[in-house]
Amino acid sequence: MKTKTDLYLGDCTSELEKIDDCSVDLIFTSPPYADQRQNTYGGIHPDKYVAWFLPISARLFQVLKPTGSFILNIKERVINGERSTYVMELILAMKKQGWLWTEEYMWHKKNCYPGKWPNRFRDSWERLLHFTKEKKFNMYQEEVMVPIGDWAKNRLKNLSDTDKTRDESKVGSGFGKNISNWLNRDMTYPTNVLHLATECNNKNHSATFPAELPEWFIKLFTKEGDTVLDPFMGSGTTNFVANKMRRHSIGIEIIPEYYEMVKNKLQPVEPYLLDPKTKYEKAKSERRIAVR
Amino acid sequence: MKTKTDLYLGDCTSELEKIDDCSVDLIFTSPPYADQRQNTYGGIHPDKYVAWFLPISARLFQVLKPTGSFILNIKERVINGERSTYVMELILAMKKQGWLWTEEYMWHKKNCYPGKWPNRFRDSWERLLHFTKEKKFNMYQEEVMVPIGDWAKNRLKNLSDTDKTRDESKVGSGFGKNISNWLNRDMTYPTNVLHLATECNNKNHSATFPAELPEWFIKLFTKEGDTVLDPFMGSGTTNFVANKMRRHSIGIEIIPEYYEMVKNKLQPVEPYLLDPKTKYEKAKSERRIAVR
DNA sequence: AGCTCTTATGAATCATTGA
DNA sequence: GTCAATGATTCATAAGAGC
């Protein structure tokens, strides 16, 4: 299978026009946050953030397949001692564009930046807003299962009679359990909170996220051969991860230095000396990098 | 010092009129979420939630001191496959009332509800919205400091284990004192993410949040002798914790059964046979319970 | 007392069925 | 059609019972 990586240099709004409608399975991106990263992206004023983003999200709606998902990693900054509201306004505006705000995942940043302020603590979480076009969309929950808690080992050693049948909650809450269902299980489904450290080895790019972040969502919302888009590519983390996981990917970047850096890192198709047992390198893959 | 606990039976909107303006240091509450807890509270339709809450938050603004804080524990439910937006709309509307949306703390519920759905995972976090009247407000950050890093926690756990086994063989080894000394050295400020399990009580009444939740914010935003208000008292967790921590408190509850239960649990002022070294019982305190 | 094992339980959500 | 009621599904924790 050929794993394609298409890179576009230029403004996100114009470059998105070059992408086919309904061709993307997952959009995962971390757009420049309001007024931050001024030295790199110029910075968008918080008051203008929604107006700036809406044309982009409108086009993203078109390029996404009906079964696809859009994961937006964002967090409002503090302005004048208050949390700004542009993220909430953005959600409300995107719903008017037709997006469904399906879920809000939480990224708990285990090692967030140190710091001390008189009126707040360190901010150690970010939003991962999950938008979809339809109520039914592709989700491969089994791909991100996690080991079941330690309690299960002790719990399942001896099953009582109540454990073998369904035990309804006595309060009528509707919950109940059948412990015997869990007998041959060692994995369980995760929750909507992700515990990941922030990337330590910061590249040149100012706002990097750990590779595990796109990896988790790529696993969850795409299968091999699907297409992942990051309209604010930056240092290309999303694309490198997608490539490793044998998904096609598209990256758009406005800053030539980042664009060149990603292109150069992808260009030399190295001989596959990797451990064949590595998860996403089961077989030799042929990579094609299209640079436009 | 007298620690007062004032309980009011009745509708929150009307009962709040009986409370003096600018008399409360901290409002901590968890109002009924939209369309939930229908068996106890009537359940407010999501579309009407903001309109229902705004008169209450307007009055809360008046009773809060300028240096005070309002912590609102809330989470939007899923309606028709989408996260509802009433919480966001509430924040925007409360800002128009004059509230500053200073911060959003995150409660990570370690033992969230079970369940499996095709399009989402279990919801394991809730919002703790922090509103203030002024940009400068009281915050006692030193009161909630935590041991530095995870390595410290693990080491502490190991130490307390050896402490326990040694206690069996050699009583009064004085090992515990060493731990506390060691603890006091490497403390750091926490982040805006709280990791707590939900209360799992097999007793009479259900606390919707664990006592540690109000405890943390009472420590952080009040000092002894200050006043804490919970306009949706429920089983009285906030008030019991405030009382234990030697803060005055006010509770409003519309359901007579809950009101009576809290009243009865507070009424018998027991002789103080508690360990004098207990954290919030350093000296004998005289409690006065006013029931109106 | 201390340990292990058992039991209860919770701000849920979705698909299906019936009115 | 839309809306309401019912059934099915699922963890991790703490209290309590038993040894």
Coordinates of C-alpha atoms (C1' of nucleotides) in Angstrom, one line a residue:
Chain A
M1 CA 0.0 0.0 0.0
K2 CA 1.2 3.5 -0.8
T3 CA 1.1 5.9 2.1
K4 CA 0.7 9.4 0.6
T5 CA 1.7 12.6 2.4
D6 CA 0.6 15.7 0.6
L7 CA 2.2 19.0 1.8
Y8 CA 0.9 22.4 0.9
L9 CA 2.7 25.7 1.5
G10 CA 0.5 28.6 1.9
D11 CA -2.5 30.1 3.7
C12 CA -4.9 27.5 5.1
T13 CA -7.9 29.2 3.6
S14 CA -6.6 29.2 0.0
E15 CA -4.8 25.9 0.2
L16 CA -7.9 24.0 1.5
E17 CA -9.5 24.8 -1.9
K18 CA -7.1 22.3 -3.5
I19 CA -8.4 19.4 -1.4
D20 CA -11.3 17.4 -2.7
D21 CA -14.7 17.6 -1.1
C22 CA -15.6 14.6 1.2
S23 CA -12.1 13.2 0.9
V24 CA -10.8 13.3 4.5
D25 CA -11.6 10.9 7.3
L26 CA -10.1 12.8 10.2
I27 CA -9.0 16.4 10.7
F28 CA -6.7 16.8 13.7
T29 CA -5.2 20.1 14.4
S30 CA -4.1 22.6 16.9
P31 CA -4.6 26.1 15.4
P32 CA -2.6 29.1 16.6
Y33 CA -4.1 30.2 19.8
A34 CA -5.3 33.8 20.0
D35 CA -2.6 36.4 20.5
Q36 CA -0.1 33.8 21.3
R37 CA 2.9 32.8 19.2
Q38 CA 3.0 36.3 17.8
N39 CA 6.6 36.0 16.7
T40 CA 5.7 33.0 14.4
Y41 CA 2.1 33.3 13.3
G42 CA 1.4 37.0 13.8
G43 CA -1.2 36.3 16.4
I44 CA -4.9 36.7 16.0
H45 CA -6.7 39.0 18.4
P46 CA -9.1 37.2 20.6
D47 CA -12.0 39.4 19.5
K48 CA -11.3 38.5 15.9
Y49 CA -10.6 34.8 16.5
V50 CA -14.0 33.4 15.7
A51 CA -14.3 35.6 12.5
W52 CA -10.9 34.4 11.5
F53 CA -11.6 30.7 12.0
L54 CA -15.1 30.4 10.6
P55 CA -14.2 30.4 6.9
I56 CA -11.7 27.7 7.6
S57 CA -14.1 25.5 9.5
A58 CA -16.6 26.0 6.8
R59 CA -14.2 24.6 4.2
L60 CA -13.1 21.9 6.6
F61 CA -16.8 20.8 6.8
Q62 CA -16.8 20.3 3.0
V63 CA -13.6 18.3 2.7
L64 CA -14.5 16.0 5.6
K65 CA -16.4 12.8 4.7
P66 CA -19.8 12.4 6.3
T67 CA -18.4 9.6 8.5
G68 CA -15.4 11.6 9.5
S69 CA -14.4 13.5 12.6
F70 CA -12.8 16.8 13.4
I71 CA -10.7 17.1 16.5
L72 CA -9.8 20.6 17.5
N73 CA -7.2 21.1 20.1
I74 CA -7.6 24.5 21.7
K75 CA -7.6 26.3 25.0
E76 CA -8.7 29.9 25.7
R77 CA -6.0 32.1 27.1
V78 CA -6.3 34.5 30.0
I79 CA -6.9 38.1 29.1
N80 CA -7.0 40.8 31.7
G81 CA -7.3 38.2 34.5
E82 CA -10.3 36.4 32.9
R83 CA -10.6 33.4 30.7
S84 CA -11.5 34.5 27.2
T85 CA -14.8 33.2 25.7
Y86 CA -13.7 32.9 22.1
V87 CA -13.7 29.1 22.3
M88 CA -17.3 29.0 23.5
E89 CA -18.3 31.5 20.8
L90 CA -16.5 29.4 18.2
I91 CA -18.4 26.3 19.2
L92 CA -21.7 28.1 19.0
A93 CA -20.8 29.6 15.6
M94 CA -19.6 26.3 14.2
K95 CA -22.9 24.6 15.2
K96 CA -24.6 27.2 13.0
Q97 CA -22.4 26.1 10.2
G98 CA -23.8 22.6 10.5
W99 CA -21.1 21.0 12.7
L100 CA -22.3 18.7 15.5
W101 CA -20.5 19.3 18.7
T102 CA -20.4 15.6 19.6
E103 CA -18.0 15.5 22.6
E104 CA -15.3 17.4 24.5
Y105 CA -12.3 15.3 25.3
M106 CA -9.9 16.5 27.9
W107 CA -6.2 16.5 27.6
H108 CA -4.6 16.4 31.1
K109 CA -1.1 17.7 30.6
K110 CA 0.8 15.8 33.3
N111 CA 3.9 18.0 33.2
C112 CA 2.6 21.4 32.4
Y113 CA 4.8 24.5 32.6
P114 CA 5.7 25.6 36.0
G115 CA 4.7 29.1 37.1
K116 CA 3.0 31.0 39.9
W117 CA 0.3 33.7 39.7
P118 CA -1.6 35.4 42.5
N119 CA -5.1 34.4 41.2
R120 CA -4.7 31.1 39.5
F121 CA -2.7 27.9 39.3
R122 CA -0.9 26.3 36.5
D123 CA -3.1 25.4 33.6
S124 CA -2.7 21.7 33.0
W125 CA -5.5 20.8 30.7
E126 CA -6.7 21.6 27.1
R127 CA -9.8 21.0 25.2
L128 CA -10.1 18.4 22.4
L129 CA -13.3 19.4 20.8
H130 CA -14.9 16.6 18.8
F131 CA -17.0 17.8 15.9
T132 CA -18.8 15.6 13.3
K133 CA -21.0 16.1 10.3
E134 CA -23.4 13.3 11.2
K135 CA -24.7 11.6 14.3
K136 CA -23.3 8.3 12.9
F137 CA -19.6 8.4 12.2
N138 CA -16.7 6.0 12.2
M139 CA -15.3 5.1 15.6
Y140 CA -13.0 2.1 16.3
Q141 CA -13.2 1.9 20.0
E142 CA -11.4 -1.4 20.3
E143 CA -8.3 0.2 19.0
V144 CA -7.7 2.3 22.1
M145 CA -8.7 -0.1 24.8
V146 CA -6.7 -0.1 28.0
P147 CA -5.9 -2.7 30.6
I148 CA -8.6 -3.2 33.1
G149 CA -8.0 -1.9 36.6
D150 CA -6.2 -4.0 39.2
W151 CA -9.4 -4.4 41.1
A152 CA -10.6 -6.8 38.5
K153 CA -8.0 -9.5 39.3
N154 CA -9.1 -9.8 42.9
R155 CA -12.7 -9.3 42.1
L156 CA -13.0 -12.0 39.5
K157 CA -11.2 -14.8 41.5
N158 CA -14.3 -15.9 43.2
L159 CA -17.7 -15.3 41.8
S160 CA -20.7 -15.3 44.1
D161 CA -24.2 -16.1 43.0
T162 CA -25.1 -12.5 42.5
D163 CA -22.1 -12.0 40.3
K164 CA -23.4 -14.6 37.9
T165 CA -26.7 -12.9 37.2
R166 CA -27.5 -9.3 36.5
D167 CA -27.5 -7.4 39.7
E168 CA -29.8 -4.3 39.4
S169 CA -29.1 -1.2 41.3
K170 CA -31.4 -1.0 44.3
V171 CA -32.1 2.7 43.9
G172 CA -33.6 2.4 40.5
S173 CA -30.9 4.4 38.9
G174 CA -31.0 2.0 36.0
F175 CA -27.4 0.8 36.6
G176 CA -26.7 -2.7 37.2
K177 CA -23.9 -5.2 36.6
N178 CA -23.2 -8.7 35.7
I179 CA -19.7 -9.5 36.9
S180 CA -19.5 -12.8 35.0
N181 CA -19.5 -10.8 31.8
W182 CA -16.1 -9.5 32.8
L183 CA -14.5 -12.9 33.2
N184 CA -12.5 -13.2 30.1
R185 CA -11.7 -9.6 29.8
D186 CA -8.4 -7.9 30.6
M187 CA -9.1 -4.8 28.6
T188 CA -11.6 -2.0 29.0
Y189 CA -12.6 1.1 27.2
P190 CA -11.0 4.4 28.1
T191 CA -12.8 7.5 29.2
N192 CA -12.9 11.0 27.6
V193 CA -9.9 12.1 29.7
L194 CA -6.4 11.6 28.2
H195 CA -3.4 11.7 30.5
L196 CA -0.4 12.6 28.4
A197 CA 2.7 14.6 29.2
T198 CA 3.6 17.5 27.0
E199 CA 6.4 17.1 24.5
C200 CA 9.7 17.7 26.2
N201 CA 12.0 17.8 23.3
N202 CA 10.7 20.9 21.9
K203 CA 11.6 21.4 18.2
N204 CA 11.7 24.7 16.6
H205 CA 7.9 24.9 16.6
S206 CA 6.4 26.8 19.5
A207 CA 3.3 24.8 20.2
T208 CA 3.9 21.2 19.9
F209 CA 1.8 18.4 21.2
P210 CA 3.0 14.9 22.0
A211 CA 2.8 12.4 19.2
E212 CA 0.5 10.3 21.4
L213 CA -2.3 12.9 21.1
P214 CA -2.9 12.6 17.3
E215 CA -2.0 8.9 17.5
W216 CA -4.9 8.2 19.9
F217 CA -7.4 10.0 17.7
I218 CA -6.0 8.5 14.5
K219 CA -6.4 5.0 16.0
L220 CA -9.9 5.9 17.2
F221 CA -11.4 7.5 14.1
T222 CA -9.5 6.1 11.2
K223 CA -8.2 2.8 9.8
E224 CA -5.3 2.0 7.6
G225 CA -5.5 3.7 4.2
D226 CA -7.7 6.5 5.5
T227 CA -6.8 10.2 5.1
V228 CA -5.8 12.5 8.0
L229 CA -5.6 16.3 7.5
D230 CA -3.8 18.9 9.6
P231 CA -4.5 22.4 8.2
F232 CA -2.1 23.9 10.7
M233 CA 0.7 21.5 10.3
G234 CA 3.5 23.2 12.2
S235 CA 6.3 20.8 12.8
G236 CA 4.3 18.0 11.2
T237 CA 3.6 15.8 14.2
T238 CA 0.2 14.8 13.0
N239 CA 1.6 13.9 9.5
F240 CA 4.6 11.9 10.8
V241 CA 2.3 9.9 13.1
A242 CA -0.2 9.3 10.4
N243 CA 2.5 8.1 8.1
K244 CA 3.9 5.7 10.6
M245 CA 0.4 4.4 11.2
R246 CA -0.1 3.8 7.4
R247 CA -2.7 6.5 6.9
H248 CA -2.5 9.0 4.1
S249 CA -2.1 12.5 5.3
I250 CA -2.3 16.1 4.2
G251 CA -0.5 19.0 5.8
I252 CA -0.9 22.7 5.2
E253 CA 1.6 25.2 6.6
I254 CA 2.0 28.9 5.9
I255 CA 5.6 29.3 7.2
P256 CA 8.2 28.2 4.7
E257 CA 10.7 27.1 7.3
Y258 CA 8.3 24.6 8.9
Y259 CA 7.1 23.5 5.5
E260 CA 10.7 22.9 4.3
M261 CA 11.6 21.1 7.6
V262 CA 8.7 18.7 7.3
K263 CA 9.3 18.1 3.6
N264 CA 13.0 17.3 4.2
K265 CA 12.2 15.0 7.0
L266 CA 9.7 13.1 4.9
Q267 CA 11.7 13.2 1.6
P268 CA 14.5 10.7 2.3
V269 CA 12.6 7.5 2.2
E270 CA 14.8 5.5 4.4
P271 CA 15.4 1.8 3.9
Y272 CA 13.1 -0.1 6.3
L273 CA 15.5 -1.2 8.9
L274 CA 12.9 -0.9 11.6
D275 CA 11.9 -3.7 13.9
P276 CA 9.3 -5.7 11.9
K277 CA 7.4 -6.2 15.0
T278 CA 6.8 -2.5 15.4
K279 CA 3.2 -1.9 15.6
Y280 CA 2.5 0.1 12.5
E281 CA 5.3 -1.2 10.3
K282 CA 4.0 -4.8 9.9
A283 CA 5.0 -4.8 6.2
K284 CA 7.2 -2.8 4.0
S285 CA 5.4 0.3 2.9
E286 CA 6.1 2.6 0.1
R287 CA 5.8 6.2 0.8
R288 CA 5.1 8.9 -1.7
I289 CA 5.5 12.5 -0.8
A290 CA 3.7 14.9 -3.0
V291 CA 4.9 18.5 -2.6
R292 CA 2.9 21.1 -4.4
Chain B
M1 CA -15.2 31.0 68.1
K2 CA -18.7 30.2 67.2
T3 CA -19.2 28.4 64.0
K4 CA -22.6 29.2 62.7
T5 CA -24.6 27.1 60.3
D6 CA -27.8 28.7 58.9
L7 CA -30.2 26.5 57.1
Y8 CA -33.1 27.7 54.9
L9 CA -35.9 25.5 53.7
G10 CA -37.4 26.8 50.4
D11 CA -36.8 27.9 46.9
C12 CA -33.4 29.2 46.3
T13 CA -34.6 32.4 44.6
S14 CA -36.8 33.6 47.5
E15 CA -34.6 32.3 50.3
L16 CA -31.5 34.1 49.0
E17 CA -33.3 37.4 49.7
K18 CA -32.9 36.7 53.4
I19 CA -29.1 36.8 53.1
D20 CA -27.3 40.0 53.6
D21 CA -25.6 41.7 50.7
C22 CA -21.8 41.3 50.6
S23 CA -21.8 38.8 53.4
V24 CA -20.4 35.6 51.8
D25 CA -16.8 34.7 51.1
L26 CA -17.3 31.6 49.0
I27 CA -20.3 30.2 47.1
F28 CA -19.7 26.5 46.4
T29 CA -22.6 24.7 44.7
S30 CA -23.6 22.0 42.4
P31 CA -27.0 22.9 41.0
P32 CA -29.3 20.3 39.5
Y33 CA -28.1 19.7 36.0
A34 CA -30.5 20.1 33.2
D35 CA -33.0 17.3 33.0
Q36 CA -31.1 15.2 35.5
R37 CA -31.9 14.0 39.0
Q38 CA -35.6 14.1 37.9
N39 CA -36.6 11.8 40.7
T40 CA -35.5 14.3 43.4
Y41 CA -35.6 17.7 41.7
G42 CA -38.0 18.4 39.0
G43 CA -35.5 18.6 36.2
I44 CA -35.0 21.8 34.2
H45 CA -35.3 21.5 30.4
P46 CA -31.9 22.3 28.8
D47 CA -33.5 25.1 26.7
K48 CA -34.8 26.8 29.8
Y49 CA -31.7 26.2 32.0
V50 CA -30.1 29.6 31.5
A51 CA -33.3 31.5 32.0
W52 CA -33.9 29.5 35.2
F53 CA -30.4 30.1 36.6
L54 CA -29.8 33.8 35.8
P55 CA -32.1 35.3 38.5
I56 CA -30.3 33.1 41.0
S57 CA -26.8 34.1 39.9
A58 CA -27.8 37.7 39.9
R59 CA -28.7 37.5 43.6
L60 CA -25.6 35.4 44.3
F61 CA -23.6 38.3 42.9
Q62 CA -25.1 40.6 45.5
V63 CA -24.6 38.4 48.5
L64 CA -20.9 37.7 47.6
K65 CA -18.2 39.9 49.1
P66 CA -16.1 41.8 46.5
T67 CA -13.2 39.6 47.5
G68 CA -15.2 36.4 47.3
S69 CA -15.4 33.6 44.8
F70 CA -18.2 31.5 43.3
I71 CA -17.4 27.9 42.3
L72 CA -20.0 26.3 40.1
N73 CA -19.8 22.6 39.6
I74 CA -21.7 21.7 36.4
K75 CA -21.5 19.5 33.3
E76 CA -23.7 19.6 30.2
R77 CA -25.5 16.4 29.2
V78 CA -25.7 14.7 25.9
I79 CA -28.9 15.5 24.0
N80 CA -29.7 13.8 20.7
G81 CA -26.1 12.7 20.3
E82 CA -24.6 16.1 20.9
R83 CA -23.2 17.9 24.0
S84 CA -25.7 20.6 24.9
T85 CA -24.5 24.2 25.0
Y86 CA -26.4 25.5 27.9
V87 CA -23.3 25.7 30.1
M88 CA -21.5 27.9 27.6
E89 CA -24.5 30.1 27.2
L90 CA -24.7 30.4 30.9
I91 CA -21.1 31.6 31.2
L92 CA -21.7 34.2 28.5
A93 CA -24.9 35.4 30.2
M94 CA -23.4 35.5 33.6
K95 CA -20.6 37.7 32.3
K96 CA -23.2 40.2 31.2
Q97 CA -24.5 40.2 34.7
G98 CA -21.1 41.4 35.8
W99 CA -19.4 38.2 36.8
L100 CA -15.8 37.7 35.8
W101 CA -15.1 34.2 34.5
T102 CA -11.8 33.9 36.1
E103 CA -10.9 30.3 35.6
E104 CA -12.2 26.8 34.8
Y105 CA -11.0 24.1 37.1
M106 CA -11.3 20.5 36.1
W107 CA -12.6 17.7 38.2
H108 CA -11.3 14.4 36.9
K109 CA -13.7 11.7 38.3
K110 CA -11.5 8.7 38.7
N111 CA -14.4 6.3 39.1
C112 CA -16.9 7.6 36.5
Y113 CA -20.1 5.8 35.5
P114 CA -19.9 2.6 33.5
G115 CA -21.5 2.5 30.1
K116 CA -20.8 1.8 26.5
W117 CA -22.0 3.7 23.5
P118 CA -21.1 3.6 19.8
N119 CA -20.1 7.2 19.6
R120 CA -18.5 8.2 22.8
F121 CA -16.7 7.0 25.9
R122 CA -17.6 7.3 29.5
D123 CA -17.6 10.9 30.7
S124 CA -15.1 11.2 33.5
W125 CA -14.8 15.0 34.0
E126 CA -16.8 17.9 35.2
R127 CA -16.4 21.6 35.2
L128 CA -15.7 23.7 38.2
L129 CA -16.3 27.2 36.9
H130 CA -14.6 29.9 39.0
F131 CA -16.4 33.3 38.9
T132 CA -15.4 36.4 40.8
K133 CA -16.7 40.0 41.2
E134 CA -13.3 41.6 41.0
K135 CA -10.0 40.9 39.5
K136 CA -8.4 40.9 42.9
F137 CA -9.9 38.4 45.3
N138 CA -8.8 36.3 48.3
M139 CA -6.8 33.2 47.4
Y140 CA -4.8 31.3 49.9
Q141 CA -2.6 29.2 47.7
E142 CA -0.3 27.9 50.4
E143 CA -3.2 26.0 52.0
V144 CA -3.6 23.5 49.1
M145 CA 0.0 22.8 48.4
V146 CA 0.9 19.2 47.4
P147 CA 4.0 17.1 47.5
I148 CA 6.1 17.7 44.5
G149 CA 5.9 15.2 41.6
D150 CA 4.6 11.7 41.3
W151 CA 7.8 10.2 42.6
A152 CA 7.2 11.8 45.9
K153 CA 3.7 10.3 46.1
N154 CA 5.0 6.8 45.4
R155 CA 7.7 7.2 47.9
L156 CA 5.3 8.4 50.5
K157 CA 3.1 5.4 49.9
N158 CA 6.0 3.1 50.4
L159 CA 7.0 4.8 53.5
S160 CA 3.6 4.6 55.0
D161 CA 3.5 0.9 54.2
T162 CA 6.6 0.3 56.2
D163 CA 5.3 2.6 58.8
K164 CA 2.2 0.3 59.2
T165 CA 4.2 -2.9 59.4
R166 CA 6.6 -1.4 61.9
D167 CA 3.7 -0.2 64.0
E168 CA 2.6 -3.7 64.5
S169 CA 5.9 -4.9 65.9
K170 CA 7.1 -1.7 67.5
V171 CA 4.4 0.7 68.7
G172 CA 5.2 4.4 68.8
S173 CA 8.4 4.2 66.7
G174 CA 7.9 7.9 65.8
F175 CA 8.3 7.1 62.2
G176 CA 5.2 9.0 61.2
K177 CA 6.7 12.2 62.4
N178 CA 9.7 11.8 60.1
I179 CA 7.4 11.4 57.2
S180 CA 5.6 14.7 57.9
N181 CA 8.9 16.5 58.3
W182 CA 10.0 15.1 55.0
L183 CA 6.7 16.1 53.5
N184 CA 6.9 19.7 54.5
R185 CA 10.0 20.2 52.5
D186 CA 9.1 19.5 48.9
M187 CA 5.7 21.1 48.4
T188 CA 4.5 22.7 45.3
Y189 CA 1.4 24.5 44.1
P190 CA -1.2 22.3 42.5
T191 CA -2.6 22.7 39.0
N192 CA -6.2 23.5 37.9
V193 CA -7.0 19.8 37.6
L194 CA -8.4 17.9 40.6
H195 CA -8.3 14.1 40.7
L196 CA -11.0 12.8 43.0
A197 CA -13.3 9.7 43.0
T198 CA -17.0 10.2 43.3
E199 CA -18.4 9.4 46.6
C200 CA -19.6 5.8 46.7
N201 CA -21.6 5.7 49.9
N202 CA -23.7 2.8 50.9
K203 CA -25.4 4.9 53.5
N204 CA -28.7 6.8 53.7
H205 CA -28.1 9.6 51.4
S206 CA -26.1 10.4 48.4
A207 CA -23.5 13.1 48.1
T208 CA -23.2 14.0 44.6
F209 CA -19.6 15.2 45.0
P210 CA -16.9 14.0 47.5
A211 CA -16.2 16.1 50.5
E212 CA -12.7 16.7 49.2
L213 CA -14.2 18.9 46.5
P214 CA -15.7 21.7 48.6
E215 CA -12.8 21.1 51.1
W216 CA -10.2 22.1 48.5
F217 CA -12.0 25.3 47.5
I218 CA -12.8 26.2 51.1
K219 CA -9.2 25.9 51.9
L220 CA -8.2 27.9 48.8
F221 CA -10.7 30.8 49.0
T222 CA -11.5 31.2 52.7
K223 CA -10.0 31.3 56.1
E224 CA -11.4 30.4 59.5
G225 CA -14.4 32.4 60.5
D226 CA -15.3 33.2 56.9
T227 CA -18.8 32.3 55.4
V228 CA -19.5 29.7 52.8
L229 CA -22.8 29.4 51.0
D230 CA -24.4 26.5 49.1
P231 CA -27.7 27.6 47.6
F232 CA -28.4 24.0 46.4
M233 CA -27.5 22.2 49.7
G234 CA -28.7 18.7 48.9
S235 CA -27.3 16.4 51.5
G236 CA -25.2 19.2 53.0
T237 CA -21.7 18.1 52.1
T238 CA -20.5 21.7 51.6
N239 CA -22.0 22.7 55.0
F240 CA -20.6 19.8 57.0
V241 CA -17.2 20.3 55.5
A242 CA -17.3 24.1 56.2
N243 CA -18.4 23.4 59.8
K244 CA -15.5 21.0 60.3
M245 CA -13.1 23.6 58.9
R246 CA -14.5 26.2 61.3
R247 CA -16.1 28.3 58.6
H248 CA -19.6 29.7 59.0
S249 CA -22.0 28.3 56.4
I250 CA -25.4 28.9 54.9
G251 CA -27.4 26.2 53.1
I252 CA -30.6 26.5 51.1
E253 CA -32.6 23.4 50.2
I254 CA -36.0 23.1 48.6
I255 CA -36.7 19.4 49.5
P256 CA -37.9 19.0 53.1
E257 CA -36.4 15.6 53.5
Y258 CA -32.9 16.8 52.7
Y259 CA -33.4 19.9 54.8
E260 CA -34.5 17.8 57.8
M261 CA -31.7 15.3 57.4
V262 CA -29.0 18.0 57.4
K263 CA -30.7 19.8 60.3
N264 CA -30.8 16.6 62.4
K265 CA -27.2 15.7 61.6
L266 CA -26.1 19.2 62.7
Q267 CA -28.4 19.6 65.7
P268 CA -26.9 17.2 68.3
V269 CA -23.8 19.1 69.2
E270 CA -21.7 16.2 70.4
P271 CA -19.1 16.5 73.1
Y272 CA -15.7 17.0 71.5
L273 CA -14.1 13.6 71.9
L274 CA -12.3 13.9 68.7
D275 CA -8.6 13.6 68.4
P276 CA -7.3 17.1 69.2
K277 CA -4.6 16.7 66.6
T278 CA -7.3 16.3 63.9
K279 CA -6.7 18.8 61.2
Y280 CA -9.6 21.2 61.6
E281 CA -10.3 20.6 65.3
K282 CA -7.3 22.1 66.8
A283 CA -9.2 23.6 69.7
K284 CA -12.7 23.1 71.1
S285 CA -15.2 24.9 69.1
E286 CA -18.7 26.0 69.8
R287 CA -21.2 25.4 67.1
R288 CA -24.4 27.2 66.8
I289 CA -27.0 26.0 64.4
A290 CA -29.7 28.4 63.3
V291 CA -32.7 26.9 61.6
R292 CA -35.2 29.3 60.1
Chain C
dA1 C1' -7.2 -5.1 65.2
dG2 C1' -5.9 -6.1 60.2
dC3 C1' -6.6 -8.4 56.1
dT4 C1' -9.5 -10.4 52.2
dC5 C1' -13.6 -10.8 50.0
dT6 C1' -18.5 -9.2 48.9
dT7 C1' -21.7 -5.9 47.8
dA8 C1' -23.8 -1.6 46.6
dT9 C1' -23.9 2.3 43.7
dG10 C1' -23.6 6.4 41.0
dA11 C1' -25.7 14.1 37.5
dA12 C1' -25.4 8.2 31.7
dT13 C1' -26.5 7.3 26.9
dC14 C1' -28.4 4.9 23.0
dA15 C1' -31.6 1.7 20.5
dT16 C1' -35.9 0.1 20.4
dT17 C1' -40.7 0.0 21.1
dG18 C1' -45.2 2.0 21.8
dA19 C1' -48.5 6.0 21.8
Chain D
dG1 C1' -43.9 12.0 11.8
dT2 C1' -42.5 13.3 16.9
dC3 C1' -42.2 12.3 21.6
dA4 C1' -42.0 9.3 25.8
dA5 C1' -41.1 5.1 28.2
dT6 C1' -38.3 0.9 28.6
dG7 C1' -34.3 -2.2 28.3
dA8 C1' -29.3 -3.0 27.7
dT9 C1' -24.9 -1.8 28.5
dT10 C1' -20.8 -0.8 31.8
dC11 C1' -16.2 0.6 35.9
dA12 C1' -13.9 1.7 39.9
dT13 C1' -14.5 2.7 44.4
dA14 C1' -15.7 2.5 49.5
dA15 C1' -18.4 0.5 53.0
dG16 C1' -19.3 -3.6 55.3
dA17 C1' -19.0 -8.5 56.4
dG18 C1' -16.2 -12.4 57.5
dC19 C1' -12.0 -14.7 59.0

